[in-house]
Amino acid sequence: GGLLGMAVDPGFATNRRIYTCYASGSGGTVTDVRIVRFRVAEDLGSLTDQTLILGGIPAGAGNRHLGCRLAVGPDGMLWAGTGDAVLGSGPQDVNSRAGKVLRMTLDGAPATGNPGGAWDPYVYTRGHRNVQGLAFRPSDGAAFSVEHGTGCDDEVNLLTAGANYGWNPGAGGGY
């Protein structure tokens, strides 16, 4: 658990905003993973204006696979890669935020261009095990994720809205 990811707002020089992703809870029990925006004080010594951007990212049991990487894309959206939280059905369930790449505005609204329909409005892609990084190709802004596999099958994926990247531990290929 703990602090899992951080991104700096493109307008940081004027708005002093950062975005964090962390495991939330108390007494050693993690209840969920949250994306929270803060304002950095002028002296860089403290954080203020804590604002929940998105909660409800599953923590699962045992604090495993809580991956949460943040990046602001060239489209101006906040992207978040999540872990499957060792929930067998999570990565394939389009209404779970486990094992997904999520995409939202910097104020926390679902991004236009996400699949929508029957899907959780924040979900951009599904079928991920534990996203460890997000990057964007400079020439065209294409989004990529990096995730760790079960042993030797780590992945680099070109992300496409609505795509399924195949991790399905609930179908007998899991843990």
PDB file of C-alpha atoms in Angstrom:
ATOM      1  CA  GLY A   1       0.000   0.000   0.000  1.00  0.00           C
ATOM      2  CA  GLY A   2       1.109   3.519   0.726  1.00  0.00           C
ATOM      3  CA  LEU A   3       1.844   6.141  -1.903  1.00  0.00           C
ATOM      4  CA  LEU A   4       1.568   4.397  -5.280  1.00  0.00           C
ATOM      5  CA  GLY A   5       1.861   7.175  -7.841  1.00  0.00           C
ATOM      6  CA  MET A   6       2.140  10.902  -8.405  1.00  0.00           C
ATOM      7  CA  ALA A   7       1.753  13.302 -11.333  1.00  0.00           C
ATOM      8  CA  VAL A   8       2.357  17.015 -11.651  1.00  0.00           C
ATOM      9  CA  ASP A   9      -0.313  19.234 -13.192  1.00  0.00           C
ATOM     10  CA  PRO A  10       0.796  20.782 -16.517  1.00  0.00           C
ATOM     11  CA  GLY A  11      -0.159  24.183 -15.051  1.00  0.00           C
ATOM     12  CA  PHE A  12       1.875  23.638 -11.864  1.00  0.00           C
ATOM     13  CA  ALA A  13       3.798  26.905 -12.253  1.00  0.00           C
ATOM     14  CA  THR A  14       0.555  28.817 -11.646  1.00  0.00           C
ATOM     15  CA  ASN A  15      -1.822  26.386  -9.869  1.00  0.00           C
ATOM     16  CA  ARG A  16       0.740  24.371  -7.778  1.00  0.00           C
ATOM     17  CA  ARG A  17      -1.341  21.180  -8.132  1.00  0.00           C
ATOM     18  CA  ILE A  18      -0.135  17.603  -7.876  1.00  0.00           C
ATOM     19  CA  TYR A  19      -2.096  14.348  -8.110  1.00  0.00           C
ATOM     20  CA  THR A  20      -1.402  11.359  -5.889  1.00  0.00           C
ATOM     21  CA  CYS A  21      -2.651   7.821  -5.812  1.00  0.00           C
ATOM     22  CA  TYR A  22      -2.486   5.976  -2.514  1.00  0.00           C
ATOM     23  CA  ALA A  23      -3.914   3.141  -0.465  1.00  0.00           C
ATOM     24  CA  SER A  24      -6.442   4.582   1.978  1.00  0.00           C
ATOM     25  CA  GLY A  25      -7.617   3.174   5.282  1.00  0.00           C
ATOM     26  CA  SER A  26      -6.838   3.116   8.965  1.00  0.00           C
ATOM     27  CA  GLY A  27      -5.455   0.785  11.585  1.00  0.00           C
ATOM     28  CA  GLY A  28      -3.505  -1.196   9.003  1.00  0.00           C
ATOM     29  CA  THR A  29      -6.628  -2.010   6.974  1.00  0.00           C
ATOM     30  CA  VAL A  30      -6.696  -0.684   3.417  1.00  0.00           C
ATOM     31  CA  THR A  31     -10.236   0.107   2.286  1.00  0.00           C
ATOM     32  CA  ASP A  32      -9.580   1.372  -1.236  1.00  0.00           C
ATOM     33  CA  VAL A  33      -7.099   3.142  -3.493  1.00  0.00           C
ATOM     34  CA  ARG A  34      -7.760   6.829  -4.125  1.00  0.00           C
ATOM     35  CA  ILE A  35      -6.624   9.547  -6.479  1.00  0.00           C
ATOM     36  CA  VAL A  36      -6.320  12.836  -4.605  1.00  0.00           C
ATOM     37  CA  ARG A  37      -5.270  16.299  -5.756  1.00  0.00           C
ATOM     38  CA  PHE A  38      -3.265  18.647  -3.530  1.00  0.00           C
ATOM     39  CA  ARG A  39      -1.882  22.162  -3.804  1.00  0.00           C
ATOM     40  CA  VAL A  40       1.801  22.515  -2.897  1.00  0.00           C
ATOM     41  CA  ALA A  41       2.557  25.457  -0.626  1.00  0.00           C
ATOM     42  CA  GLU A  42       4.761  28.250  -1.988  1.00  0.00           C
ATOM     43  CA  ASP A  43       7.601  27.225   0.363  1.00  0.00           C
ATOM     44  CA  LEU A  44       7.262  23.593  -0.834  1.00  0.00           C
ATOM     45  CA  GLY A  45       6.881  22.593   2.821  1.00  0.00           C
ATOM     46  CA  SER A  46       3.289  21.414   2.927  1.00  0.00           C
ATOM     47  CA  LEU A  47       0.237  20.314   0.995  1.00  0.00           C
ATOM     48  CA  THR A  48      -3.164  22.015   1.165  1.00  0.00           C
ATOM     49  CA  ASP A  49      -6.555  21.861  -0.560  1.00  0.00           C
ATOM     50  CA  GLN A  50      -6.868  18.079  -0.458  1.00  0.00           C
ATOM     51  CA  THR A  51      -9.509  17.110  -3.056  1.00  0.00           C
ATOM     52  CA  LEU A  52     -10.695  13.583  -3.772  1.00  0.00           C
ATOM     53  CA  ILE A  53     -10.611  13.092  -7.544  1.00  0.00           C
ATOM     54  CA  LEU A  54     -11.596   9.396  -7.653  1.00  0.00           C
ATOM     55  CA  GLY A  55     -12.054   6.707  -5.011  1.00  0.00           C
ATOM     56  CA  GLY A  56     -13.374   3.188  -5.081  1.00  0.00           C
ATOM     57  CA  ILE A  57     -10.379   1.577  -6.749  1.00  0.00           C
ATOM     58  CA  PRO A  58     -10.385  -1.896  -5.156  1.00  0.00           C
ATOM     59  CA  ALA A  59      -7.723  -2.771  -2.618  1.00  0.00           C
ATOM     60  CA  GLY A  60      -8.615  -6.470  -2.444  1.00  0.00           C
ATOM     61  CA  ALA A  61      -7.139  -8.605   0.295  1.00  0.00           C
ATOM     62  CA  GLY A  62      -3.564  -8.691   1.490  1.00  0.00           C
ATOM     63  CA  ASN A  63      -2.477  -5.365  -0.017  1.00  0.00           C
ATOM     64  CA  ARG A  64      -1.240  -7.070  -3.197  1.00  0.00           C
ATOM     65  CA  HIS A  65      -1.368  -5.738  -6.748  1.00  0.00           C
ATOM     66  CA  LEU A  66      -2.454  -2.249  -5.731  1.00  0.00           C
ATOM     67  CA  GLY A  67      -0.579  -0.742  -8.663  1.00  0.00           C
ATOM     68  CA  CYS A  68      -1.642   2.794  -9.398  1.00  0.00           C
ATOM     69  CA  ARG A  69       0.393   4.887 -11.771  1.00  0.00           C
ATOM     70  CA  LEU A  70      -0.640   8.382 -12.760  1.00  0.00           C
ATOM     71  CA  ALA A  71       0.229  10.489 -15.789  1.00  0.00           C
ATOM     72  CA  VAL A  72      -1.239  13.527 -17.441  1.00  0.00           C
ATOM     73  CA  GLY A  73      -1.516  12.723 -21.122  1.00  0.00           C
ATOM     74  CA  PRO A  74      -0.998  15.014 -24.084  1.00  0.00           C
ATOM     75  CA  ASP A  75      -4.815  15.047 -24.315  1.00  0.00           C
ATOM     76  CA  GLY A  76      -4.864  16.935 -20.985  1.00  0.00           C
ATOM     77  CA  MET A  77      -6.530  13.995 -19.210  1.00  0.00           C
ATOM     78  CA  LEU A  78      -5.377  12.278 -16.037  1.00  0.00           C
ATOM     79  CA  TRP A  79      -4.633   8.619 -16.733  1.00  0.00           C
ATOM     80  CA  ALA A  80      -4.402   5.995 -13.959  1.00  0.00           C
ATOM     81  CA  GLY A  81      -3.262   2.405 -14.328  1.00  0.00           C
ATOM     82  CA  THR A  82      -4.540   0.101 -11.580  1.00  0.00           C
ATOM     83  CA  GLY A  83      -3.696  -3.336 -10.268  1.00  0.00           C
ATOM     84  CA  ASP A  84      -6.111  -6.242 -10.155  1.00  0.00           C
ATOM     85  CA  ALA A  85      -5.963  -6.286  -6.316  1.00  0.00           C
ATOM     86  CA  VAL A  86      -5.880 -10.096  -6.568  1.00  0.00           C
ATOM     87  CA  LEU A  87      -9.586 -10.102  -7.392  1.00  0.00           C
ATOM     88  CA  GLY A  88     -10.214 -12.916  -9.851  1.00  0.00           C
ATOM     89  CA  SER A  89     -13.085 -11.275 -11.699  1.00  0.00           C
ATOM     90  CA  GLY A  90     -11.845  -7.668 -11.409  1.00  0.00           C
ATOM     91  CA  PRO A  91      -9.777  -7.283 -14.597  1.00  0.00           C
ATOM     92  CA  GLN A  92     -12.580  -8.465 -16.893  1.00  0.00           C
ATOM     93  CA  ASP A  93     -15.484  -6.799 -15.064  1.00  0.00           C
ATOM     94  CA  VAL A  94     -16.115  -3.506 -16.900  1.00  0.00           C
ATOM     95  CA  ASN A  95     -17.728  -2.088 -13.755  1.00  0.00           C
ATOM     96  CA  SER A  96     -14.744  -2.774 -11.514  1.00  0.00           C
ATOM     97  CA  ARG A  97     -11.802  -0.373 -11.388  1.00  0.00           C
ATOM     98  CA  ALA A  98      -9.364  -3.225 -10.653  1.00  0.00           C
ATOM     99  CA  GLY A  99      -6.969  -4.221 -13.440  1.00  0.00           C
ATOM    100  CA  LYS A 100      -7.802  -1.213 -15.594  1.00  0.00           C
ATOM    101  CA  VAL A 101      -6.510   1.936 -17.166  1.00  0.00           C
ATOM    102  CA  LEU A 102      -8.776   4.785 -16.071  1.00  0.00           C
ATOM    103  CA  ARG A 103      -9.051   8.172 -17.755  1.00  0.00           C
ATOM    104  CA  MET A 104     -10.547  11.389 -16.351  1.00  0.00           C
ATOM    105  CA  THR A 105     -10.377  15.172 -16.417  1.00  0.00           C
ATOM    106  CA  LEU A 106      -8.060  16.948 -14.001  1.00  0.00           C
ATOM    107  CA  ASP A 107     -11.142  17.761 -11.909  1.00  0.00           C
ATOM    108  CA  GLY A 108     -12.230  14.112 -11.723  1.00  0.00           C
ATOM    109  CA  ALA A 109     -15.011  13.816 -14.314  1.00  0.00           C
ATOM    110  CA  PRO A 110     -14.965  10.831 -16.700  1.00  0.00           C
ATOM    111  CA  ALA A 111     -13.093  11.675 -19.912  1.00  0.00           C
ATOM    112  CA  THR A 112     -14.911  11.852 -23.208  1.00  0.00           C
ATOM    113  CA  GLY A 113     -13.689   9.074 -25.476  1.00  0.00           C
ATOM    114  CA  ASN A 114     -13.878   6.383 -22.779  1.00  0.00           C
ATOM    115  CA  PRO A 115     -16.009   3.389 -23.889  1.00  0.00           C
ATOM    116  CA  GLY A 116     -19.021   4.340 -21.735  1.00  0.00           C
ATOM    117  CA  GLY A 117     -22.287   2.467 -22.165  1.00  0.00           C
ATOM    118  CA  ALA A 118     -22.402  -0.456 -19.739  1.00  0.00           C
ATOM    119  CA  TRP A 119     -18.834   0.279 -18.594  1.00  0.00           C
ATOM    120  CA  ASP A 120     -17.828   2.263 -15.511  1.00  0.00           C
ATOM    121  CA  PRO A 121     -17.454   5.730 -17.071  1.00  0.00           C
ATOM    122  CA  TYR A 122     -13.814   6.031 -15.901  1.00  0.00           C
ATOM    123  CA  VAL A 123     -12.632   2.774 -17.485  1.00  0.00           C
ATOM    124  CA  TYR A 124     -10.597   3.174 -20.684  1.00  0.00           C
ATOM    125  CA  THR A 125      -9.168  -0.377 -20.996  1.00  0.00           C
ATOM    126  CA  ARG A 126      -9.508  -3.653 -19.100  1.00  0.00           C
ATOM    127  CA  GLY A 127      -7.730  -6.966 -18.570  1.00  0.00           C
ATOM    128  CA  HIS A 128      -4.554  -5.689 -16.869  1.00  0.00           C
ATOM    129  CA  ARG A 129      -2.706  -7.499 -14.074  1.00  0.00           C
ATOM    130  CA  ASN A 130      -0.822  -4.686 -12.347  1.00  0.00           C
ATOM    131  CA  VAL A 131      -0.008  -1.537 -14.299  1.00  0.00           C
ATOM    132  CA  GLN A 132       3.387  -0.188 -13.243  1.00  0.00           C
ATOM    133  CA  GLY A 133       3.832   2.670 -15.713  1.00  0.00           C
ATOM    134  CA  LEU A 134       2.184   4.885 -18.315  1.00  0.00           C
ATOM    135  CA  ALA A 135       3.895   6.731 -21.161  1.00  0.00           C
ATOM    136  CA  PHE A 136       2.926   8.656 -24.282  1.00  0.00           C
ATOM    137  CA  ARG A 137       4.708   8.579 -27.629  1.00  0.00           C
ATOM    138  CA  PRO A 138       5.857  12.134 -28.413  1.00  0.00           C
ATOM    139  CA  SER A 139       5.196  11.908 -32.157  1.00  0.00           C
ATOM    140  CA  ASP A 140       1.467  11.199 -31.909  1.00  0.00           C
ATOM    141  CA  GLY A 141       0.457  11.022 -28.223  1.00  0.00           C
ATOM    142  CA  ALA A 142      -0.261   7.276 -28.346  1.00  0.00           C
ATOM    143  CA  ALA A 143      -0.635   5.842 -24.828  1.00  0.00           C
ATOM    144  CA  PHE A 144       1.292   2.810 -23.552  1.00  0.00           C
ATOM    145  CA  SER A 145       1.165   0.850 -20.309  1.00  0.00           C
ATOM    146  CA  VAL A 146       3.761  -1.371 -18.694  1.00  0.00           C
ATOM    147  CA  GLU A 147       2.630  -4.134 -16.368  1.00  0.00           C
ATOM    148  CA  HIS A 148       4.263  -7.026 -14.619  1.00  0.00           C
ATOM    149  CA  GLY A 149       3.217 -10.531 -15.450  1.00  0.00           C
ATOM    150  CA  THR A 150       3.169 -13.740 -13.478  1.00  0.00           C
ATOM    151  CA  GLY A 151       6.807 -14.653 -14.057  1.00  0.00           C
ATOM    152  CA  CYS A 152       8.312 -13.957 -17.435  1.00  0.00           C
ATOM    153  CA  ASP A 153       5.341 -12.429 -19.216  1.00  0.00           C
ATOM    154  CA  ASP A 154       5.675  -8.730 -18.447  1.00  0.00           C
ATOM    155  CA  GLU A 155       3.915  -6.539 -21.002  1.00  0.00           C
ATOM    156  CA  VAL A 156       4.149  -3.249 -22.846  1.00  0.00           C
ATOM    157  CA  ASN A 157       0.751  -2.421 -24.332  1.00  0.00           C
ATOM    158  CA  LEU A 158      -0.424   0.170 -26.834  1.00  0.00           C
ATOM    159  CA  LEU A 159      -3.672   1.356 -25.243  1.00  0.00           C
ATOM    160  CA  THR A 160      -6.857   1.638 -27.293  1.00  0.00           C
ATOM    161  CA  ALA A 161     -10.226   2.689 -25.859  1.00  0.00           C
ATOM    162  CA  GLY A 162     -12.308  -0.368 -24.994  1.00  0.00           C
ATOM    163  CA  ALA A 163      -9.502  -2.873 -25.580  1.00  0.00           C
ATOM    164  CA  ASN A 164      -9.091  -6.007 -23.462  1.00  0.00           C
ATOM    165  CA  TYR A 165      -5.491  -6.920 -22.603  1.00  0.00           C
ATOM    166  CA  GLY A 166      -6.395 -10.450 -21.577  1.00  0.00           C
ATOM    167  CA  TRP A 167      -5.633 -10.917 -17.883  1.00  0.00           C
ATOM    168  CA  ASN A 168      -8.435 -13.153 -16.586  1.00  0.00           C
ATOM    169  CA  PRO A 169      -7.460 -14.954 -13.374  1.00  0.00           C
ATOM    170  CA  GLY A 170     -11.134 -15.745 -12.702  1.00  0.00           C
ATOM    171  CA  ALA A 171     -11.168 -18.129 -15.689  1.00  0.00           C
ATOM    172  CA  GLY A 172      -8.738 -20.598 -14.121  1.00  0.00           C
ATOM    173  CA  GLY A 173      -5.525 -18.960 -15.343  1.00  0.00           C
ATOM    174  CA  GLY A 174      -4.967 -16.954 -12.195  1.00  0.00           C
ATOM    175  CA  TYR A 175      -3.176 -17.248  -8.946  1.00  0.00           C
TER     176      TYR A 175
END
